Tab-separated table of N, CA and C in Angstrom:
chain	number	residue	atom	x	y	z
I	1	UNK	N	0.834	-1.179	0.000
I	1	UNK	CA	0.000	0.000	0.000
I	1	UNK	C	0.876	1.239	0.000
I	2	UNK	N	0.448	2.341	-0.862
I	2	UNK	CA	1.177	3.318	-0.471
I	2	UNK	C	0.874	4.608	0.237
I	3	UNK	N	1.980	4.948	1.275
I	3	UNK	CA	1.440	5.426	1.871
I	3	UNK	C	2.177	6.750	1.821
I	4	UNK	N	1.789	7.289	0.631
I	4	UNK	CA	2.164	8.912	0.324
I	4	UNK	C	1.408	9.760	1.460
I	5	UNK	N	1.831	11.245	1.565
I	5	UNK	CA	0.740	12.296	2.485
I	5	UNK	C	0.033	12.040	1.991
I	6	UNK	N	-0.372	12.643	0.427
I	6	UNK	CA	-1.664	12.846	-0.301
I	6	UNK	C	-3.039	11.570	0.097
I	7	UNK	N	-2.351	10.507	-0.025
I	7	UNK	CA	-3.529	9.370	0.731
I	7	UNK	C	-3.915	9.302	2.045
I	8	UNK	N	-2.432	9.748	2.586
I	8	UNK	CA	-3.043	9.966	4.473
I	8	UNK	C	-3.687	10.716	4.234
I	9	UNK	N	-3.964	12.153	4.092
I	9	UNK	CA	-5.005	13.090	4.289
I	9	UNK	C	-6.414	13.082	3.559
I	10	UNK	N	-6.581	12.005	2.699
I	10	UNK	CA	-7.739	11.532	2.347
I	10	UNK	C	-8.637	10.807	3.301
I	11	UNK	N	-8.032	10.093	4.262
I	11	UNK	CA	-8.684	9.255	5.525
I	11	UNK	C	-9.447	8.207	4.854
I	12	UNK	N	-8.675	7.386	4.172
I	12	UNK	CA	-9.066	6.602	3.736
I	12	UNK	C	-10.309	6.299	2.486
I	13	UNK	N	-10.434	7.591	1.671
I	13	UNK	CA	-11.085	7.963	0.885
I	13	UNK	C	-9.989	7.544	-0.572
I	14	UNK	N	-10.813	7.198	-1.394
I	14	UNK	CA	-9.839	6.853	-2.381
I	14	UNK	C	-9.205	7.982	-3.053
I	15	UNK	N	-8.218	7.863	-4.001
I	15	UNK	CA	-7.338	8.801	-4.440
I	15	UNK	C	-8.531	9.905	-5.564
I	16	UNK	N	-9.417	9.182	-6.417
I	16	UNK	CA	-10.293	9.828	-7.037
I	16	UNK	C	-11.147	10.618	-6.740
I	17	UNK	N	-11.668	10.103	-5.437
I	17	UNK	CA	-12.828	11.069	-4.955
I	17	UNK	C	-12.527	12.099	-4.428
I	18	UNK	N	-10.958	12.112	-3.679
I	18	UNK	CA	-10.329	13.021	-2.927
I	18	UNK	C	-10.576	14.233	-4.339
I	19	UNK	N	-9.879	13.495	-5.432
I	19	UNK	CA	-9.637	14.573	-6.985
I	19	UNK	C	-10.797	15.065	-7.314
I	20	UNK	N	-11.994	14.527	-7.060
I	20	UNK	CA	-13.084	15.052	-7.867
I	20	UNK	C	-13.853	16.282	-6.652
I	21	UNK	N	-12.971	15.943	-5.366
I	21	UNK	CA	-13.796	16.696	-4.478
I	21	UNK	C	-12.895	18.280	-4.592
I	22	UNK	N	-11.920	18.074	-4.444
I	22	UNK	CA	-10.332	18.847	-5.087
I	22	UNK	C	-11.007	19.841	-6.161
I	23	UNK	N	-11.429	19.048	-7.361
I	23	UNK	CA	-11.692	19.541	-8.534
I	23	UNK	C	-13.040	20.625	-8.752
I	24	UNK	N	-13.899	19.898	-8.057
I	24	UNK	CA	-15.404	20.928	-7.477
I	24	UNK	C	-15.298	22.123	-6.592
I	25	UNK	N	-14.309	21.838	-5.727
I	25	UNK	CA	-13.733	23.168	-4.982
I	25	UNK	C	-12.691	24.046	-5.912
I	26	UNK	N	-11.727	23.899	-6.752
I	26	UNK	CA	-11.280	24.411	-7.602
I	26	UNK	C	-12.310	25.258	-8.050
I	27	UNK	N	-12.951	24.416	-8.800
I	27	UNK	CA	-14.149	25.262	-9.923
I	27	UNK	C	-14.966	25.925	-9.457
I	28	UNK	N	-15.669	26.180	-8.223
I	28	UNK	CA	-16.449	26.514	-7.343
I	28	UNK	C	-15.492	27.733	-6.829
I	29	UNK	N	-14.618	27.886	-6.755
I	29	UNK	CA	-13.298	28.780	-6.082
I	29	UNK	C	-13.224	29.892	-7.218
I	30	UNK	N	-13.155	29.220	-8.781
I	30	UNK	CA	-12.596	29.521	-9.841
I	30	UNK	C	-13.981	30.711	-10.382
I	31	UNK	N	-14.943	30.020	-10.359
I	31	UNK	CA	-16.636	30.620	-10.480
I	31	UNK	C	-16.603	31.979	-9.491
I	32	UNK	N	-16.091	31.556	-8.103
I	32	UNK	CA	-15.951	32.615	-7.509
I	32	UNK	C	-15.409	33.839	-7.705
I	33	UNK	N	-14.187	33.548	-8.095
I	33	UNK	CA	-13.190	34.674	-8.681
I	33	UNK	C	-13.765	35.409	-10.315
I	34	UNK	N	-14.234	34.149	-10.817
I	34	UNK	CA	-14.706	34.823	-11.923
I	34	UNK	C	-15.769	35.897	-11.959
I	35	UNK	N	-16.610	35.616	-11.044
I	35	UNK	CA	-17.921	36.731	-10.841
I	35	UNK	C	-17.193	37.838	-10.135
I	36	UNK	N	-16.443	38.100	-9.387
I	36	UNK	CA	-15.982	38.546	-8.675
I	36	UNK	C	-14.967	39.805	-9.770
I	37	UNK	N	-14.564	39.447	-10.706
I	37	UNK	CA	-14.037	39.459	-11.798
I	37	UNK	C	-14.741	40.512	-13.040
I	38	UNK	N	-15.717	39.412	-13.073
I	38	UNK	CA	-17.330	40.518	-14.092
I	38	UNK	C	-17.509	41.246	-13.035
I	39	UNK	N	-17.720	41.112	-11.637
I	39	UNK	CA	-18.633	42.651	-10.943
I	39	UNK	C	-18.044	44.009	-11.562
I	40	UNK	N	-16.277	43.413	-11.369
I	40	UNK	CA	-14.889	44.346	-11.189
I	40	UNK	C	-15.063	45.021	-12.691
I	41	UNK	N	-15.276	44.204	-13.481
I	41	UNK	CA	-14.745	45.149	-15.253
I	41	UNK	C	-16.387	45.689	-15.139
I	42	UNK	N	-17.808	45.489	-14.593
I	42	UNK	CA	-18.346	45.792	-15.252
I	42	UNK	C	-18.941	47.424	-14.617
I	43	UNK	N	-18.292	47.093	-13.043
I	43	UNK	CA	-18.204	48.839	-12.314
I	43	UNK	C	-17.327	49.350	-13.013
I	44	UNK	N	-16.056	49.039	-14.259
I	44	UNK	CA	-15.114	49.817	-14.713
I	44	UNK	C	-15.760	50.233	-15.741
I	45	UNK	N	-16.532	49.365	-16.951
I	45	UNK	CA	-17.319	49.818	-17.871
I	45	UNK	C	-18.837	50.751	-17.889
I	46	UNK	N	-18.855	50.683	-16.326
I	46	UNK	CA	-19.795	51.855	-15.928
I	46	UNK	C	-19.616	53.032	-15.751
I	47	UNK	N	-17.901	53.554	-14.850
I	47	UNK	CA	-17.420	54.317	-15.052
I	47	UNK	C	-16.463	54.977	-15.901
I	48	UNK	N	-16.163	53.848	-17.045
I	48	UNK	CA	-15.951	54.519	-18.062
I	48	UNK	C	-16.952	55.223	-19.425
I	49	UNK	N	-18.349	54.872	-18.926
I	49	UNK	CA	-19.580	55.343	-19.743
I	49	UNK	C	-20.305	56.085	-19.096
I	50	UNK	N	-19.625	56.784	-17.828
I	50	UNK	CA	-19.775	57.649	-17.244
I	50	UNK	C	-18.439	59.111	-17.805
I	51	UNK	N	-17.439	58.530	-17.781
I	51	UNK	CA	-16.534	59.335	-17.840
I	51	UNK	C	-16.710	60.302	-19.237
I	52	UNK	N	-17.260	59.150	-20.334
I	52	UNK	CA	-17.313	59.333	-21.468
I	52	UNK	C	-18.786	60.594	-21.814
I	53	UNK	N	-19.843	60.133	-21.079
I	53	UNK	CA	-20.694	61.298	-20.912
I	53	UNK	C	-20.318	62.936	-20.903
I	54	UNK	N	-19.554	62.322	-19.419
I	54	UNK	CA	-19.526	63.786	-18.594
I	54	UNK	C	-18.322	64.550	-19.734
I	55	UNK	N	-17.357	63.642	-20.631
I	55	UNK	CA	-16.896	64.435	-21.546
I	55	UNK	C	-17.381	64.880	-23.145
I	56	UNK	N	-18.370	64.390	-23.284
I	56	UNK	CA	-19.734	64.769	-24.069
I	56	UNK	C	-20.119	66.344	-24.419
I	57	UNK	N	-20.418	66.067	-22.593
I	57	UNK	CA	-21.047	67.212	-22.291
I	57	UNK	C	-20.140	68.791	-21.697
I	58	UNK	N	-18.852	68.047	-21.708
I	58	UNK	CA	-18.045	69.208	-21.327
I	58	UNK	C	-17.729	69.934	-22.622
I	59	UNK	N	-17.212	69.207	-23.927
I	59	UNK	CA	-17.025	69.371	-25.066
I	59	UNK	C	-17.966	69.979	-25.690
I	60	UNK	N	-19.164	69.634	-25.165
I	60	UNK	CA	-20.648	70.456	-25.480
I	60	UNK	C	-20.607	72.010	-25.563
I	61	UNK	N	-20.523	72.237	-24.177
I	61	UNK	CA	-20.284	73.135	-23.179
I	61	UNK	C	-19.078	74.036	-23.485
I	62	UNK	N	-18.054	73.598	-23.620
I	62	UNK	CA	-16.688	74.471	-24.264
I	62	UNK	C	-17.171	74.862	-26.007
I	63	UNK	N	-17.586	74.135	-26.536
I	63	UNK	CA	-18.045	74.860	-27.555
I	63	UNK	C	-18.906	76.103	-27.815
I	64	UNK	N	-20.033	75.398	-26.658
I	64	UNK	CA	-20.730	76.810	-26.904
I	64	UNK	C	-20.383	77.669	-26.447
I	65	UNK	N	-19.133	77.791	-25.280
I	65	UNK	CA	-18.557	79.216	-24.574
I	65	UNK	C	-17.521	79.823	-25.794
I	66	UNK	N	-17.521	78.748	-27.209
I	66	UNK	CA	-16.358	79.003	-27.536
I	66	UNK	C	-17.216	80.066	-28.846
I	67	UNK	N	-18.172	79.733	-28.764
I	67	UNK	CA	-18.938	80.504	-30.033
I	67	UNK	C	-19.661	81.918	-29.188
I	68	UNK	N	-19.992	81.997	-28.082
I	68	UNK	CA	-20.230	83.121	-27.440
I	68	UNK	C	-19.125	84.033	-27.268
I	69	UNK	N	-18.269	83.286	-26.847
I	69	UNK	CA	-16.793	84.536	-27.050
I	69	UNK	C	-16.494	84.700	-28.087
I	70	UNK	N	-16.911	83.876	-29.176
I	70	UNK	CA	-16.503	84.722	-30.474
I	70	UNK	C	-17.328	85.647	-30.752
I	71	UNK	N	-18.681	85.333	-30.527
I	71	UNK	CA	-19.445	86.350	-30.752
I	71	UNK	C	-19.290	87.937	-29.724
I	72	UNK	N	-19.034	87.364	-28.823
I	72	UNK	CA	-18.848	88.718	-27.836
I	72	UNK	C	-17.743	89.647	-28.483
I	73	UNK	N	-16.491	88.902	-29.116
I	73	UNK	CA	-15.347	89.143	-29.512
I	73	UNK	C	-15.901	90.350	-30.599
I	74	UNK	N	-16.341	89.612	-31.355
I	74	UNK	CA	-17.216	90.456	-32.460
I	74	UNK	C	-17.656	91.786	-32.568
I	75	UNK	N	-18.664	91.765	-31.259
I	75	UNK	CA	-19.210	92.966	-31.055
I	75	UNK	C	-18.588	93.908	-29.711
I	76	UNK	N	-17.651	93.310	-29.506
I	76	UNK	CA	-16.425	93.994	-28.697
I	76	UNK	C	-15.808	95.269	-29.876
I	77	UNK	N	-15.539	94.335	-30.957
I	77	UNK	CA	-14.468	94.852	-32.509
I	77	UNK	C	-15.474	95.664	-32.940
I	78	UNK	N	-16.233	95.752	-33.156
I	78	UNK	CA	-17.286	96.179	-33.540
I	78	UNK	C	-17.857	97.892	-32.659
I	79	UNK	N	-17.729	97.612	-31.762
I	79	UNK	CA	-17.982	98.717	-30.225
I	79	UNK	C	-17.125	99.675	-30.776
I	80	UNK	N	-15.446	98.956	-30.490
I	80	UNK	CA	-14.603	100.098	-30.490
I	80	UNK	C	-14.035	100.402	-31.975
I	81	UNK	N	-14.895	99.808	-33.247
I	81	UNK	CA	-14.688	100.450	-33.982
I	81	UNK	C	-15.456	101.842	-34.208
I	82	UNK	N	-16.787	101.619	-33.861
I	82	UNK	CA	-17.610	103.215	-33.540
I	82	UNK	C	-17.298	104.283	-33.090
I	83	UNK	N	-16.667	103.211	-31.578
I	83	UNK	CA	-15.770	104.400	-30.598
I	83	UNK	C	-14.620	105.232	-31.678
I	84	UNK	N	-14.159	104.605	-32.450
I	84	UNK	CA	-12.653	105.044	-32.707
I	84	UNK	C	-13.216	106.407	-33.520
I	85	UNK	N	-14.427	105.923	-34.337
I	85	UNK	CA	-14.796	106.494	-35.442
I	85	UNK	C	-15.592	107.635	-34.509
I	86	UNK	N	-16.083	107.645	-33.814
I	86	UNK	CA	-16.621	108.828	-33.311
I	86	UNK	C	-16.033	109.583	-32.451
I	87	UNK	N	-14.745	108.963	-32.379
I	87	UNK	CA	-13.882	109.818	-31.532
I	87	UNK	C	-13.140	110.853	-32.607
I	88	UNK	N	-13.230	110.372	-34.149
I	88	UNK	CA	-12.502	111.358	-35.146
I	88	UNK	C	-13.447	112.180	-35.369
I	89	UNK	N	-14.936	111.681	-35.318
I	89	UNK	CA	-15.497	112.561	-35.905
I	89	UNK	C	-16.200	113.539	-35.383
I	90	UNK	N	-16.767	113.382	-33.597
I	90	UNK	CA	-17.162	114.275	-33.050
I	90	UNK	C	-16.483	115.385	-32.547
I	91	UNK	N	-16.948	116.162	-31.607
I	91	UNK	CA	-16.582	117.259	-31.182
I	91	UNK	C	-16.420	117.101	-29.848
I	92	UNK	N	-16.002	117.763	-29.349
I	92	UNK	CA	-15.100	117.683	-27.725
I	92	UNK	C	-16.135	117.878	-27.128
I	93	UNK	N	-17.604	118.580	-27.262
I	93	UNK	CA	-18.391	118.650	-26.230
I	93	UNK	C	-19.407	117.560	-26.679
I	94	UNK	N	-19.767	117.337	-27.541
I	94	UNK	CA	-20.029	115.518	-27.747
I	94	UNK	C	-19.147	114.549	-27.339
I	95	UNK	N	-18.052	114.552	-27.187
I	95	UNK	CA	-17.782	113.709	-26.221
I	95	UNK	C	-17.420	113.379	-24.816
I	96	UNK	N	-17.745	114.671	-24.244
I	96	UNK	CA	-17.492	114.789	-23.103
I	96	UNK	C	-19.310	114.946	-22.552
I	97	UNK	N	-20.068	114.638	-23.277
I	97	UNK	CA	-21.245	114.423	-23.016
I	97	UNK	C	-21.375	112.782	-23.118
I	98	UNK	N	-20.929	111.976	-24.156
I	98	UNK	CA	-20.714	110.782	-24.186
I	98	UNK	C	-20.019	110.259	-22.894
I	99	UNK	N	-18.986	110.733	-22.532
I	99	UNK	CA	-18.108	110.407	-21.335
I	99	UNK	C	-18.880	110.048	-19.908
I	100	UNK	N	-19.622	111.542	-19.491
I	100	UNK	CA	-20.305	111.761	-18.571
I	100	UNK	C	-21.399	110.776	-18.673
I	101	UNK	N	-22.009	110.335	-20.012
I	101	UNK	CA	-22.981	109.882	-20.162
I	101	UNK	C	-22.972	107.901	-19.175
I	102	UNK	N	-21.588	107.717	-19.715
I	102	UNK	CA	-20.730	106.605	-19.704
I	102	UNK	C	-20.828	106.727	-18.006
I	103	UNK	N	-20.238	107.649	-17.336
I	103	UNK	CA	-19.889	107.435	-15.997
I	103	UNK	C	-21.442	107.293	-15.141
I	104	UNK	N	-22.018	108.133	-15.878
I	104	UNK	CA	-23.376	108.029	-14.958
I	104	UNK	C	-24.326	106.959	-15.003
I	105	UNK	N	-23.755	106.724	-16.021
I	105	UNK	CA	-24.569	105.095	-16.031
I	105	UNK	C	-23.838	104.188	-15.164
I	106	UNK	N	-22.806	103.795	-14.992
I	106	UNK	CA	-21.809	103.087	-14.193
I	106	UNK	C	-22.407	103.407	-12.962
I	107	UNK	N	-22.115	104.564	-12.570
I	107	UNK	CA	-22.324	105.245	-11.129
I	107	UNK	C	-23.843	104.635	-10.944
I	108	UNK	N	-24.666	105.000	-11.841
I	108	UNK	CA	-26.315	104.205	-11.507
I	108	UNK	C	-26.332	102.601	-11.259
I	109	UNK	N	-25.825	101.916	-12.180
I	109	UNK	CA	-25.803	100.487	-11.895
I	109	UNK	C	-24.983	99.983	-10.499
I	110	UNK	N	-24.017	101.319	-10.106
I	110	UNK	CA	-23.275	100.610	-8.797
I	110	UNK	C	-24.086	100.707	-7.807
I	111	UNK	N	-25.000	102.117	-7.723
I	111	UNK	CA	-25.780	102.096	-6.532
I	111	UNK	C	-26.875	101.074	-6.298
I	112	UNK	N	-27.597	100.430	-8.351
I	112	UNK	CA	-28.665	99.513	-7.862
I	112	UNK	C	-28.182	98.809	-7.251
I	113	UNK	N	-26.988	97.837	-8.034
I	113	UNK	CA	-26.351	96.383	-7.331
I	113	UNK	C	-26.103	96.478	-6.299
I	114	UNK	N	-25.650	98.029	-5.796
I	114	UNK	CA	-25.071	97.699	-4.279
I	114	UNK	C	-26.482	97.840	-3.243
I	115	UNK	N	-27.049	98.703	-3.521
I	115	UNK	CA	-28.314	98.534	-2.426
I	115	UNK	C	-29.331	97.191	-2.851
I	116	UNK	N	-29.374	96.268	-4.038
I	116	UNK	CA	-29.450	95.102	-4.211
I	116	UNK	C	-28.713	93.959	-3.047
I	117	UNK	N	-27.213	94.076	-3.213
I	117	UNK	CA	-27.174	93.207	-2.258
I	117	UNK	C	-26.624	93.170	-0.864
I	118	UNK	N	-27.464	94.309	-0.338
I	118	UNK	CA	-27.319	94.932	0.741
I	118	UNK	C	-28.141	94.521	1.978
């Protein structure tokens, strides 16, 4: 008879059944890890179809700030081309009526906002 460990620790169970019991715990072990496995890639493929959204929508979003500043840009170029032009062409007390005109409006909007958030 032989009396390897591997048969002592069977307790007298034959060498096969020991293997097939071996083999069911393997696979049962193996099943384990595997689900364990899919949970793992499929929270990664969630947050990568998350990631992919939220850069969707950022790209969204930068575009349209990117077409508003052009447009603002526009009528920025546009402003101080008037300005330039009415600075050749008016007269010093037209523009020092323009000026004043300029400050008092400022000066008005500071007092709404400020007694706004007062």
């Amino acid at each position: 008879m032989n009396k390897s460990p591997f048969v002592a620790r069977t307790r007298g169970q034959e060498p096969s059944a020991h293997n097939s019991q071996t083999d069911q715990f393997l696979e049962q072990d193996g099943d384990r890890q595997l689900n364990a496995i899919s949970d793992k890639v499929r929270a990664i493929k969630e947050m990568s179809t998350g990631i992919k959204k939220d850069i969707v929508e950022t790209s969204s979003m930068l575009d349209q700030m990117e077409r508003g500043m052009s447009s603002t840009s526009g009528m920025l170029q546009g402003s101080i081309a008037r300005l330039t032009n009415l600075s050749h062409t008016a007269t010093t007390r037209q523009m020092m009526m323009f000026i004043g005109g300029v400050v008092v409006a400022f000066v008005g909007l500071y007092y709404l906002l400020s007694g706004a958030f007062s």
